[in-house]
XYZ file of C-alpha atoms in Angstrom:
583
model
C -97.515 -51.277 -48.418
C -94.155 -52.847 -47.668
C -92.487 -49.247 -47.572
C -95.659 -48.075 -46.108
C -94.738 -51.088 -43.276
C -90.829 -50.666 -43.261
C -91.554 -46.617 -42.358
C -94.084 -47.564 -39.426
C -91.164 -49.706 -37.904
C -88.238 -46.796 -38.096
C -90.582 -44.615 -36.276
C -91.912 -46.740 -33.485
C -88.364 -47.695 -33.097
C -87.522 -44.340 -32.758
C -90.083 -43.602 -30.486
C -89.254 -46.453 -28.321
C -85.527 -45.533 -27.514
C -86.538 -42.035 -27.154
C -88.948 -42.734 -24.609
C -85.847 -45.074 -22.658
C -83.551 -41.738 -22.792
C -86.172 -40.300 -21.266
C -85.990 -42.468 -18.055
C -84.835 -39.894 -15.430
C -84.739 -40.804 -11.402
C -84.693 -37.513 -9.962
C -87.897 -36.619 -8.151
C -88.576 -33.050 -10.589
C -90.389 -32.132 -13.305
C -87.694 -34.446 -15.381
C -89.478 -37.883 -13.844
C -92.531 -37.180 -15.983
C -90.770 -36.935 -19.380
C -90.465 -41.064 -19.459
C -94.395 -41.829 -18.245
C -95.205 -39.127 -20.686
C -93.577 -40.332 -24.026
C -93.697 -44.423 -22.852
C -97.271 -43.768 -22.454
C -98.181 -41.938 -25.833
C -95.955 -44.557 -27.491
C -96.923 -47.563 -25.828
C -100.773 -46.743 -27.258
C -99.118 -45.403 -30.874
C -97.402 -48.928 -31.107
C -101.008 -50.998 -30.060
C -103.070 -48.880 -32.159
C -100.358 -48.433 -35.518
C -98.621 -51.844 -35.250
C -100.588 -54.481 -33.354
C -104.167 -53.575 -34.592
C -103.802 -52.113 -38.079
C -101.400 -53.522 -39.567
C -101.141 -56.966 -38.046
C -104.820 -57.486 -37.231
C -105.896 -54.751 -40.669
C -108.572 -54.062 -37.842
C -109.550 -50.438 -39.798
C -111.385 -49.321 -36.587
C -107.906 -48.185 -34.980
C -107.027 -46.116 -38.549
C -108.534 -42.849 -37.510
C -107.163 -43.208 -34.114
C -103.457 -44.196 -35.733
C -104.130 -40.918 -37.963
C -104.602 -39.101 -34.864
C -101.929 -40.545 -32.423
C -99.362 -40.002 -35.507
C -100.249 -36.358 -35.977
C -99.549 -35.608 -32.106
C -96.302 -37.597 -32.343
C -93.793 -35.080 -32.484
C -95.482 -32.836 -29.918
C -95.587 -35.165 -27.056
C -92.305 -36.199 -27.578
C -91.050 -32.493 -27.559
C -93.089 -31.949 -24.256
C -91.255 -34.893 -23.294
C -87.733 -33.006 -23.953
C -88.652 -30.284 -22.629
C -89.463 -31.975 -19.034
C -86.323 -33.693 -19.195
C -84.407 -30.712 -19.487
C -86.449 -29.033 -16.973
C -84.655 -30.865 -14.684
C -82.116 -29.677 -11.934
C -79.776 -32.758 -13.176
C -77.875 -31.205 -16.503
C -77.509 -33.795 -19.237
C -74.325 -34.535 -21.658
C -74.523 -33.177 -24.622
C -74.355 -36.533 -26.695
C -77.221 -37.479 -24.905
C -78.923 -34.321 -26.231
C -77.789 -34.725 -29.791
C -79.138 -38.643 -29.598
C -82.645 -37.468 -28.320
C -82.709 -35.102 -30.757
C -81.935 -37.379 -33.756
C -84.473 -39.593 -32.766
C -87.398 -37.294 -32.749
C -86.236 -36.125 -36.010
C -86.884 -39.645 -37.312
C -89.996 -39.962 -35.539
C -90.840 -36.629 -36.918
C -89.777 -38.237 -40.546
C -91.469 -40.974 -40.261
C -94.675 -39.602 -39.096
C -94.764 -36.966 -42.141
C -94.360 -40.409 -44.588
C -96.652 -42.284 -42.779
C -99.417 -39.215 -42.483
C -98.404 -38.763 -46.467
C -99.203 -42.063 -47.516
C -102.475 -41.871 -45.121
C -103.674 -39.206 -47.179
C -107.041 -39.306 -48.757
C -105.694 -39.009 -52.359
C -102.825 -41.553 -51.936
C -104.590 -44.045 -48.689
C -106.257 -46.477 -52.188
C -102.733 -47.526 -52.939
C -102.048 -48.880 -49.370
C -105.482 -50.820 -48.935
C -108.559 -49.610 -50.548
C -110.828 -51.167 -47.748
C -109.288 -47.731 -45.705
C -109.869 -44.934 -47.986
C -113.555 -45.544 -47.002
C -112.284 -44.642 -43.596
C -110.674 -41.684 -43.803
C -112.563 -38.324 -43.467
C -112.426 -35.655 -46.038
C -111.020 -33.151 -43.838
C -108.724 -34.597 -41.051
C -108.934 -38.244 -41.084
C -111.772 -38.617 -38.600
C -115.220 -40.599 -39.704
C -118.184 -38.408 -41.155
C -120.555 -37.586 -38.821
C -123.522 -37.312 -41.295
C -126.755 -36.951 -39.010
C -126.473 -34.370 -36.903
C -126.471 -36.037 -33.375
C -125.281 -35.048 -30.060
C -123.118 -37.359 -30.696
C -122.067 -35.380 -33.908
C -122.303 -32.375 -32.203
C -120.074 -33.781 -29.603
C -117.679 -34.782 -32.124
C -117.231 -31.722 -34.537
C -116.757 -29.569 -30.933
C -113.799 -31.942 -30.376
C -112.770 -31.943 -34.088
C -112.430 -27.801 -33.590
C -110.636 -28.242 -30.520
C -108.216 -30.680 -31.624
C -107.827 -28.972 -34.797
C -106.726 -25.811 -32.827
C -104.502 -27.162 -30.576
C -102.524 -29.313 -33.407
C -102.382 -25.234 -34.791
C -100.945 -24.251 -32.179
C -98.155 -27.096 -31.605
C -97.197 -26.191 -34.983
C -97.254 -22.602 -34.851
C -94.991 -23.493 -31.837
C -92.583 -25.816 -33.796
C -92.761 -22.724 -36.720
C -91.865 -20.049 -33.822
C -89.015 -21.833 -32.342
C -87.466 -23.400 -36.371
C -88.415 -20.985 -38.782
C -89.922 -17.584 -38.228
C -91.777 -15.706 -35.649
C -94.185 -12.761 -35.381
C -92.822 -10.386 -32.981
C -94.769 -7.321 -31.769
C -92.717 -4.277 -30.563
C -93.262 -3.690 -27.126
C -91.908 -0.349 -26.615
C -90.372 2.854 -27.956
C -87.033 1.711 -27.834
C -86.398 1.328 -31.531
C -88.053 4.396 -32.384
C -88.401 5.890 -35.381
C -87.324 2.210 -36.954
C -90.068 0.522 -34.649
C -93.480 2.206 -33.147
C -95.519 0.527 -30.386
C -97.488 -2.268 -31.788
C -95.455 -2.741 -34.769
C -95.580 -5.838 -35.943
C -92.210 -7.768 -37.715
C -91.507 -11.490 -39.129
C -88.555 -12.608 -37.560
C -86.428 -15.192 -39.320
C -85.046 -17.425 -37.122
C -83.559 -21.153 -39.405
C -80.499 -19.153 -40.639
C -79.764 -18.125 -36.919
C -79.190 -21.669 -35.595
C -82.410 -22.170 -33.676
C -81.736 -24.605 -30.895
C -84.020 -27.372 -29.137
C -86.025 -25.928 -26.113
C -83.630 -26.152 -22.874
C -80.735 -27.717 -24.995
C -77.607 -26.204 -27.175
C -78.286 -28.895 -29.653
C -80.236 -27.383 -32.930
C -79.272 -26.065 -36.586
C -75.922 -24.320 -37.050
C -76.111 -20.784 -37.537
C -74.818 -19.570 -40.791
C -76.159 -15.739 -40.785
C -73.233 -13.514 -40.621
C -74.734 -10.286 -38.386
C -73.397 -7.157 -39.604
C -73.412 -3.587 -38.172
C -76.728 -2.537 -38.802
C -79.151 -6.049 -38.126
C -81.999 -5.948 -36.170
C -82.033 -8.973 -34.130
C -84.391 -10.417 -31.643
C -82.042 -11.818 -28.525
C -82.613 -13.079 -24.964
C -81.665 -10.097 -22.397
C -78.805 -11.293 -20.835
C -79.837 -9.693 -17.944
C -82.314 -12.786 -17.121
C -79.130 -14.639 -17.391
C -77.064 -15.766 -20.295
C -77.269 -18.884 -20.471
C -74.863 -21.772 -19.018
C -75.543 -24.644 -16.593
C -76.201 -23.215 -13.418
C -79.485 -23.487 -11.779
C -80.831 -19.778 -11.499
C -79.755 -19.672 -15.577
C -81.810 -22.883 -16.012
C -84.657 -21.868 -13.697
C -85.115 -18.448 -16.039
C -85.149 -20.917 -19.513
C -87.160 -23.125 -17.679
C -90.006 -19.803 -17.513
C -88.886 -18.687 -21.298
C -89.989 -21.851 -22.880
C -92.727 -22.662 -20.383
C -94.341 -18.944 -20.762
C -93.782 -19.913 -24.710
C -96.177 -22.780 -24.656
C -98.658 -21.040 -22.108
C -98.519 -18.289 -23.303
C -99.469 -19.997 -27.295
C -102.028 -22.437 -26.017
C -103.645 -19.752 -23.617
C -104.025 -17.590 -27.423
C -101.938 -15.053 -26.000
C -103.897 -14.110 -22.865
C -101.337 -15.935 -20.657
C -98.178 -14.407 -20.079
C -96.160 -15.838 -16.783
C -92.650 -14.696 -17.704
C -92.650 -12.119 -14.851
C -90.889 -10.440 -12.959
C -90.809 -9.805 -9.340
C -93.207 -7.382 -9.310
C -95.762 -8.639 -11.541
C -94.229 -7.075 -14.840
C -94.059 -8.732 -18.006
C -89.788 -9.325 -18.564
C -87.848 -7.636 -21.221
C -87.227 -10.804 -22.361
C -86.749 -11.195 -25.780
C -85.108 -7.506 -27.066
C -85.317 -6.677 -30.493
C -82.430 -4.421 -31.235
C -79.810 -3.468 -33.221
C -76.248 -4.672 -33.887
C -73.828 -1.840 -33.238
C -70.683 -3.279 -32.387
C -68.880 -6.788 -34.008
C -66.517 -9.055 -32.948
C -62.856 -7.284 -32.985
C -64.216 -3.703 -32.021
C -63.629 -1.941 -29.321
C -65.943 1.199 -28.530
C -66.691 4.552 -26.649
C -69.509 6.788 -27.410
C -69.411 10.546 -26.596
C -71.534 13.334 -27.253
C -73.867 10.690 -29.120
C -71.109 9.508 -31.643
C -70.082 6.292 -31.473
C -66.398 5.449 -31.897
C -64.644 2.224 -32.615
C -61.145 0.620 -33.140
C -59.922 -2.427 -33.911
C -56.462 -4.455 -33.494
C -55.034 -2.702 -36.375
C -55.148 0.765 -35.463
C -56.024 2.405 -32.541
C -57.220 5.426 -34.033
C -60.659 6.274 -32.579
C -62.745 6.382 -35.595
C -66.397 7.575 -35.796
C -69.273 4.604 -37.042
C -70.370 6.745 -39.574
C -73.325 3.837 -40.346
C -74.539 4.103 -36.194
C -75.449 7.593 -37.255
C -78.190 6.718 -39.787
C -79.898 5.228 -37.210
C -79.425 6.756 -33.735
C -82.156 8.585 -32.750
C -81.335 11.405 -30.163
C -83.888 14.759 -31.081
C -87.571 12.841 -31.147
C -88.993 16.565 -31.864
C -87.300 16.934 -35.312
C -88.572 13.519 -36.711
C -91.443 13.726 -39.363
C -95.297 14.493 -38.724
C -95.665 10.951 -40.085
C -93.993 9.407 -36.787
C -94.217 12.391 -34.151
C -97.708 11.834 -34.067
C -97.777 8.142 -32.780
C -95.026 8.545 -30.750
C -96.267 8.569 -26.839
C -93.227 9.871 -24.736
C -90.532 11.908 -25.838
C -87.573 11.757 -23.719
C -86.186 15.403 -24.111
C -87.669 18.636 -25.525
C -86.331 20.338 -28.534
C -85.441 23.234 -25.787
C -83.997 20.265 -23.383
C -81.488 18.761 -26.810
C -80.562 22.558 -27.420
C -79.552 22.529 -24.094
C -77.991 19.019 -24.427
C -75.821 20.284 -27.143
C -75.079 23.919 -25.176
C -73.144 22.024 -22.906
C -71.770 19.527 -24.744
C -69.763 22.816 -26.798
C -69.197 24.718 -23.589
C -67.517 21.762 -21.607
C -65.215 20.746 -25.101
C -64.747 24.499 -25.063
C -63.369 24.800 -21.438
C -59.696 26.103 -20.907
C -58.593 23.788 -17.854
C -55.987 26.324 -17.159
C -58.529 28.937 -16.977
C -60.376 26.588 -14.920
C -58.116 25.906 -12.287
C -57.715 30.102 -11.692
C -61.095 30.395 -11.185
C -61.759 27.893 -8.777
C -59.161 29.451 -6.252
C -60.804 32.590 -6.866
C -64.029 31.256 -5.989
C -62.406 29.384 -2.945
C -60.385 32.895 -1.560
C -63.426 34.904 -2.541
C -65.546 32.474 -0.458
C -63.119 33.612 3.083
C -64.774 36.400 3.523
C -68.302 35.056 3.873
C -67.009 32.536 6.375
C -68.049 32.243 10.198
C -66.337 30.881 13.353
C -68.906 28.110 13.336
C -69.211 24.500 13.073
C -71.944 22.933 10.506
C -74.205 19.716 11.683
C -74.290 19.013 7.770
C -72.468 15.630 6.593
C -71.414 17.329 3.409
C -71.919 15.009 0.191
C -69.753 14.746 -3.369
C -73.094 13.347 -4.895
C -74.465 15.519 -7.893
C -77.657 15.284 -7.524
C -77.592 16.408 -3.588
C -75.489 19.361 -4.599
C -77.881 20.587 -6.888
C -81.047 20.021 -5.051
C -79.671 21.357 -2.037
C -77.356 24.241 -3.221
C -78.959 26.722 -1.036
C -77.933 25.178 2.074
C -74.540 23.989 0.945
C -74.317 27.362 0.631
C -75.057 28.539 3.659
C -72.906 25.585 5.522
C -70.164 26.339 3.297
C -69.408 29.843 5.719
C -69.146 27.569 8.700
C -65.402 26.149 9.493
C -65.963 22.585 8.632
C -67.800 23.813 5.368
C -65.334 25.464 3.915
C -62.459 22.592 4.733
C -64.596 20.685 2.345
C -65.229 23.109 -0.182
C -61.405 23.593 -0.325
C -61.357 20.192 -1.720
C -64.413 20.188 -3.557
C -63.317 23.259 -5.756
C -59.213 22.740 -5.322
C -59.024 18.916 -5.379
C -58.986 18.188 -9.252
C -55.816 20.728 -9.904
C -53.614 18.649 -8.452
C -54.263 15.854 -10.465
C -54.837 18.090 -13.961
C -50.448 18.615 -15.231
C -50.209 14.998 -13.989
C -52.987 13.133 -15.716
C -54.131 15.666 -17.993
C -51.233 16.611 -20.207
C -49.035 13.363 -19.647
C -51.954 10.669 -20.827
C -53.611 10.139 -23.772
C -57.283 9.689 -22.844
C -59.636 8.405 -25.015
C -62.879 10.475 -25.896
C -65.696 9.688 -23.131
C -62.980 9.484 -20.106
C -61.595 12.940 -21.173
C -65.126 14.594 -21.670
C -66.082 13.615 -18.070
C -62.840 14.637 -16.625
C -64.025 17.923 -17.955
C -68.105 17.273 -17.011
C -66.625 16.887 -13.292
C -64.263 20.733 -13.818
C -67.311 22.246 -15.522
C -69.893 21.126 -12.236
C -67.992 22.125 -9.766
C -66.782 25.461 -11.788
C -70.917 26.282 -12.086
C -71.544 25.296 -8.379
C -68.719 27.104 -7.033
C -70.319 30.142 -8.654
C -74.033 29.706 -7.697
C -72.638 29.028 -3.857
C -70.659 32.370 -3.954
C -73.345 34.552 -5.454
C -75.851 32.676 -3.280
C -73.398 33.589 -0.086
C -72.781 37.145 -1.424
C -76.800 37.607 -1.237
C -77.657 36.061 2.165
C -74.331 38.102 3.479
C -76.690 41.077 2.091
C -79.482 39.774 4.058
C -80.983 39.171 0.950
C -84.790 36.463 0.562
C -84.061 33.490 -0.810
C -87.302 34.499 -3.121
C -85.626 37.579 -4.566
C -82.949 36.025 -5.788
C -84.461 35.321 -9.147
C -84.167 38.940 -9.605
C -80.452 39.014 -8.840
C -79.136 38.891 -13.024
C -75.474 37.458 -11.678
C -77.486 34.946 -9.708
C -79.713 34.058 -12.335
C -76.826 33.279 -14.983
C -74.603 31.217 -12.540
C -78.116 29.031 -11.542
C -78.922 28.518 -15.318
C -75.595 27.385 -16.018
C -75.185 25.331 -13.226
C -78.868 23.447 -13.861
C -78.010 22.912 -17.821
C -74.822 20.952 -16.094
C -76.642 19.085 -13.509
C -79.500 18.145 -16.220
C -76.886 16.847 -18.631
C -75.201 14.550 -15.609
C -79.027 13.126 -14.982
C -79.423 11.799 -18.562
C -75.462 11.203 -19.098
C -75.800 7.047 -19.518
C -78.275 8.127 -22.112
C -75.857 10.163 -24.578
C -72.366 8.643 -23.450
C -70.632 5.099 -23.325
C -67.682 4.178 -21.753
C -64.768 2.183 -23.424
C -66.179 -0.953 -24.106
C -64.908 -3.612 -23.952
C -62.543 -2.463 -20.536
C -58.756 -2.278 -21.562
C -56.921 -4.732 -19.206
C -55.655 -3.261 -15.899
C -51.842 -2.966 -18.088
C -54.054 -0.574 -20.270
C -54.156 -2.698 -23.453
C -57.157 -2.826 -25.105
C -59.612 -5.350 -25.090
C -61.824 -6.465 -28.242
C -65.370 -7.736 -28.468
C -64.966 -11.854 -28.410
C -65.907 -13.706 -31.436
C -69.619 -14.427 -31.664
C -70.567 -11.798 -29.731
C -72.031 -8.363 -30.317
C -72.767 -5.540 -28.974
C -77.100 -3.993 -29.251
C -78.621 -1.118 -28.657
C -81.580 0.541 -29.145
C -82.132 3.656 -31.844
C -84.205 5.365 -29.156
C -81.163 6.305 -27.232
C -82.628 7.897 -24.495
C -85.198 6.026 -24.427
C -83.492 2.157 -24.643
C -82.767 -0.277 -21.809
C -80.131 -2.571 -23.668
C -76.917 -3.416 -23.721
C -75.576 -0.190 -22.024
C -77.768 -0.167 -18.980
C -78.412 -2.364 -15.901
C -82.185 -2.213 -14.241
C -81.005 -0.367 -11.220
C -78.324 2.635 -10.117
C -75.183 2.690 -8.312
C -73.056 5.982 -7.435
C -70.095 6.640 -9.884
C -67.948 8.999 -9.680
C -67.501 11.223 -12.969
C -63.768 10.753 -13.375
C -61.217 8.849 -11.259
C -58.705 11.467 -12.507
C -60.046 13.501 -9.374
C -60.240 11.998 -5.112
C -62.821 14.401 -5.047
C -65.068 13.893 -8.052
C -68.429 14.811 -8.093
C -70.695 11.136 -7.920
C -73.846 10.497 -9.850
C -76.338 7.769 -10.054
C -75.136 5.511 -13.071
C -76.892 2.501 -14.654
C -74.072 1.325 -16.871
C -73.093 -2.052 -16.750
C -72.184 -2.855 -20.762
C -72.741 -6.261 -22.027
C -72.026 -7.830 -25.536
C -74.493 -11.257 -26.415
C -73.252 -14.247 -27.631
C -74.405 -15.656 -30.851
C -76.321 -18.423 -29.726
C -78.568 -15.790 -27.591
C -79.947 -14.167 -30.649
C -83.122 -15.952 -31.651
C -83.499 -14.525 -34.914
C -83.305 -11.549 -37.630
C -86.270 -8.871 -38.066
C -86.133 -8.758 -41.763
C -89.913 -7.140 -42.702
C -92.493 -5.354 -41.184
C -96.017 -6.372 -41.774
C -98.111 -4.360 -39.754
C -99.169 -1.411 -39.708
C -100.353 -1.451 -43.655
C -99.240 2.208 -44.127
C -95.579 1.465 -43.283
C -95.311 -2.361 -44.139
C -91.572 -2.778 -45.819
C -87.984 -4.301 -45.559
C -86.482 -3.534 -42.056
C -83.590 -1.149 -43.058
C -79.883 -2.369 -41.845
C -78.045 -0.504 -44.052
């Protein structure tokens, strides 16, 4: 009993002074940690201290039971409203709170251990008759409405203290985490369901940097679970704070609502991206590039572009050629086994291209192009952008023969020689910035072609619907779609150099604690490649007139303390239940 007493004090005591930190002034969410925990601990102390154990008054022992199970849950609500706040606190102050509900949390598990139906007789045996076999309420023998009434309340408080601690499980120890989307394909389906151990990756009180160190050393390879820093990563300032505010709120409705309440949302409605399970492809020290769906990396100690021969294993480009076993539950595939074969057509045509050559031919094109020319002016506000070009090639044609038209096809088709002996054969360019210097030669190359043949026709007064059966026009089209098909899906297969050399060209290495994710599903994977929306982006800088496309790359590596946990086994569905392969 005197242990039994000496535990009861440590965590009221605790209690007590955490329900003082929580005093906050500020008229937000914050103000309602303190009325929240004094309140709950104010009746703890009268019904634990002043009436059982002074006054051994053993009608307060179920309700002492009761009020001690909910401890720790109030008083992490109570947290949580204090860091809801718009006022950030010190970190000391964090790491005191903290402390304190861990003894509270202590001292509650002694206290409920020594309240225990097994062990209660060597406290006072005048209590064991008190205590209910299952959790510590009073038997309800005859069944009653009052009975009723209290076995409905029994269930209900039985699931919510479930869900608390499924909560405190989820945010300490391990999580179930159901794939949301095809963006770990074949590693992940739709629905899959994965544990996801979370102590080793220093899990962190709600709203608050304070929490367990992490000691897991992420490799190339590790499927993590991570908050998208595109919701913000992290920090003090209020919009950061506003979107963990909805994280850990949505967390708790989401839990207590059985999962039928979701309210982190976006704008429109949509549930966020927010967490991303995916995998670790790039480590502190790297930098990297992808091309033609390699990735490359280098490090401090040689600057060699090397291939990540492990990156392979996983990266899934050609959907169609995975087994029956996963093609059948697969619901969209990104590209056709006709669309990769043409993926990979132009990929060895532009690495085959003679610049040289090149350059000839586009004069050609532009001289040939004279003769089709008009003394006219063209309305048309003629347009670098890719997509414009190719949708429209018909009438660039056309406007091309008109005075102004051909002034800017002079520097569509002419522009990028002057820059080629200069740029070209005097700097060493690294894989993806050379490839699209050549992307850019090869589009305009293609269109020059289709515009001539398409000129040569109309100068023939040939129908635009009989040009199908022109074979020279036919070939130049083909060639010149294949191009403007792989620009459309070119954020998908290729990566700039990441992270940016400095504007002296040095390079530039992934920080420590940080990493760089994507998804195996490359064509099918918003991560750490992509932004949500477009901007235009012109294919090579080597070139005042590139040709422009609609880009979504904006890279981003996430720090360690972002990553909630590691996806180490899959449990459902039965058929494929195993270890989550990282190496």
């Amino acid at each position: 009993m005197k242990k039994f007493t000496i535990t009861t004090y440590v965590t009221l005591v605790a209690s007590i002074l955490f329900s003082i930190l929580s005093v906050h002034f500020k008229l937000d969410v914050s103000f309602f940690a303190f009325p929240l925990s004094a309140a709950f601990t104010g009746v703890l102390v009268w019904a634990l201290y002043f009436e059982l154990l002074k006054k051994q008054n053993t009608k307060f022992l179920a309700a002492s039971i009761k009020l001690l199970q909910y401890l720790p849950y109030v008083l992490l609500l109570a947290f949580v409203f204090r860091r809801a706040g718009k006022v950030e606190t010190y970190y000391w102050y964090d790491i005191v709170t903290v402390l304190l509900w861990c003894a509270a949390l202590i001292g509650r598990w002694t206290l409920l251990f020594w309240l225990n139906p097994k062990r209660i007789s060597r406290l006072n045996p005048d209590w064991e008759k008190l205590v209910a076999k299952k959790s510590g309420g009073i038997i309800a023998k005859k069944l009653t409405v009052k009975g009723i009434l209290y076995e409905i309340v029994d269930w209900i408080d039985a699931i919510v203290q479930a869900v608390f601690l499924v909560l405190l499980f989820q945010i300490f120890v391990f999580q179930l985490y159901v794939i949301p989307s095809e963006s770990m394909v074949p590693s992940f389906l739709i629905k899959d369901r994965v544990v996801v151990f979370k102590t080793a990756s220093g899990p962190k009180f709600p709203m608050s940097p304070v929490g367990l160190p992490c000691v897991k050393k992420y490799k190339r390879g590790d499927v993590v679970v991570f908050r998208n820093p595109q919701y913000g990563d992290g920090g003090k300032d209020e919009k950061n704070r506003q979107n963990d505010i909805r994280f850990v709120a949505s967390q708790l409705i989401y839990m207590l609502s059985f999962t039928t309440i979701n309210i982190n949302v976006d704008s429109h409605g949509q549930p966020k991206a927010d967490p991303l399970v995916k995998r670790v492809c790039g480590v502190p020290g790297e930098q990297l590039v992808m091309q033609d769906g390699t990735l490359y990396a280098r490090t401090k100690d040689s600057d060699e572009w090397k291939p990540v021969s492990q990156d392979n294993k996983f990266a899934a480009w050609n959907l169609s050629s995975l087994q029956n076993k996963y093609r059948d539950s697969i619901k969209e595939y990104p590209l056709s086994s006709d669309d990769f074969d043409t993926l990979l057509s132009v990929e060895e045509a532009r690495r085959a291209l003679d610049l040289k050559l090149a350059s000839i031919e586009c004069n050609s094109i532009y001289n040939s192009m004279a003769s089709y020319v008009k003394n006219t002016t063209s309305d048309t506000e003629f347009s670098f952008d890719s997509y414009k070009i190719y949708a429209g090639f018909t009438g660039i044609a056309k406007n091309i023969t008109t005075k102004d038209g051909y002034a800017w096809f002079k520097n569509y088709m002419t522009g990028w020689t002057k820059s080629m002996p200069a740029n070209m054969a005097e700097i060493t360019l690294d894989p993806y910035t050379e490839a699209n210097y050549r992307l850019n030669v090869m589009y305009k190359l293609y269109s020059g072609r289709l515009f001539l043949r398409t000129a040569q026709l109309l100068a023939q007064g040939k129908d635009q619907t009989s040009f199908m059966q022109d074979e020279a026009f036919v070939k130049a089209y083909t060639d010149f779609r294949n191009v403007a098909f792989y620009i459309s899906i070119l954020d998908q297969r290729n990566m700039p150099v990441f992270p940016k050399n400095t504007e002296d060209g040095k390079p530039s290495y992934i920080p420590a604690k940080n990493y760089f994710m994507m998804g195996d599903n490359r064509f099918n994977s918003l991560d750490m490649r992509h932004m949500a929306g477009f901007y235009e982006a012109p294919l090579t800088a080597f070139d005042e007139y590139s040709v422009v496309y609609q880009s979504c790359l904006e890279q981003k590596y996430v720090p360690q303390n972002r990553i909630l946990g590691t996806a180490a086994y899959r449990f459902w569905p039965l058929n494929r239940t195993g270890v989550v392969k990282t190496r």
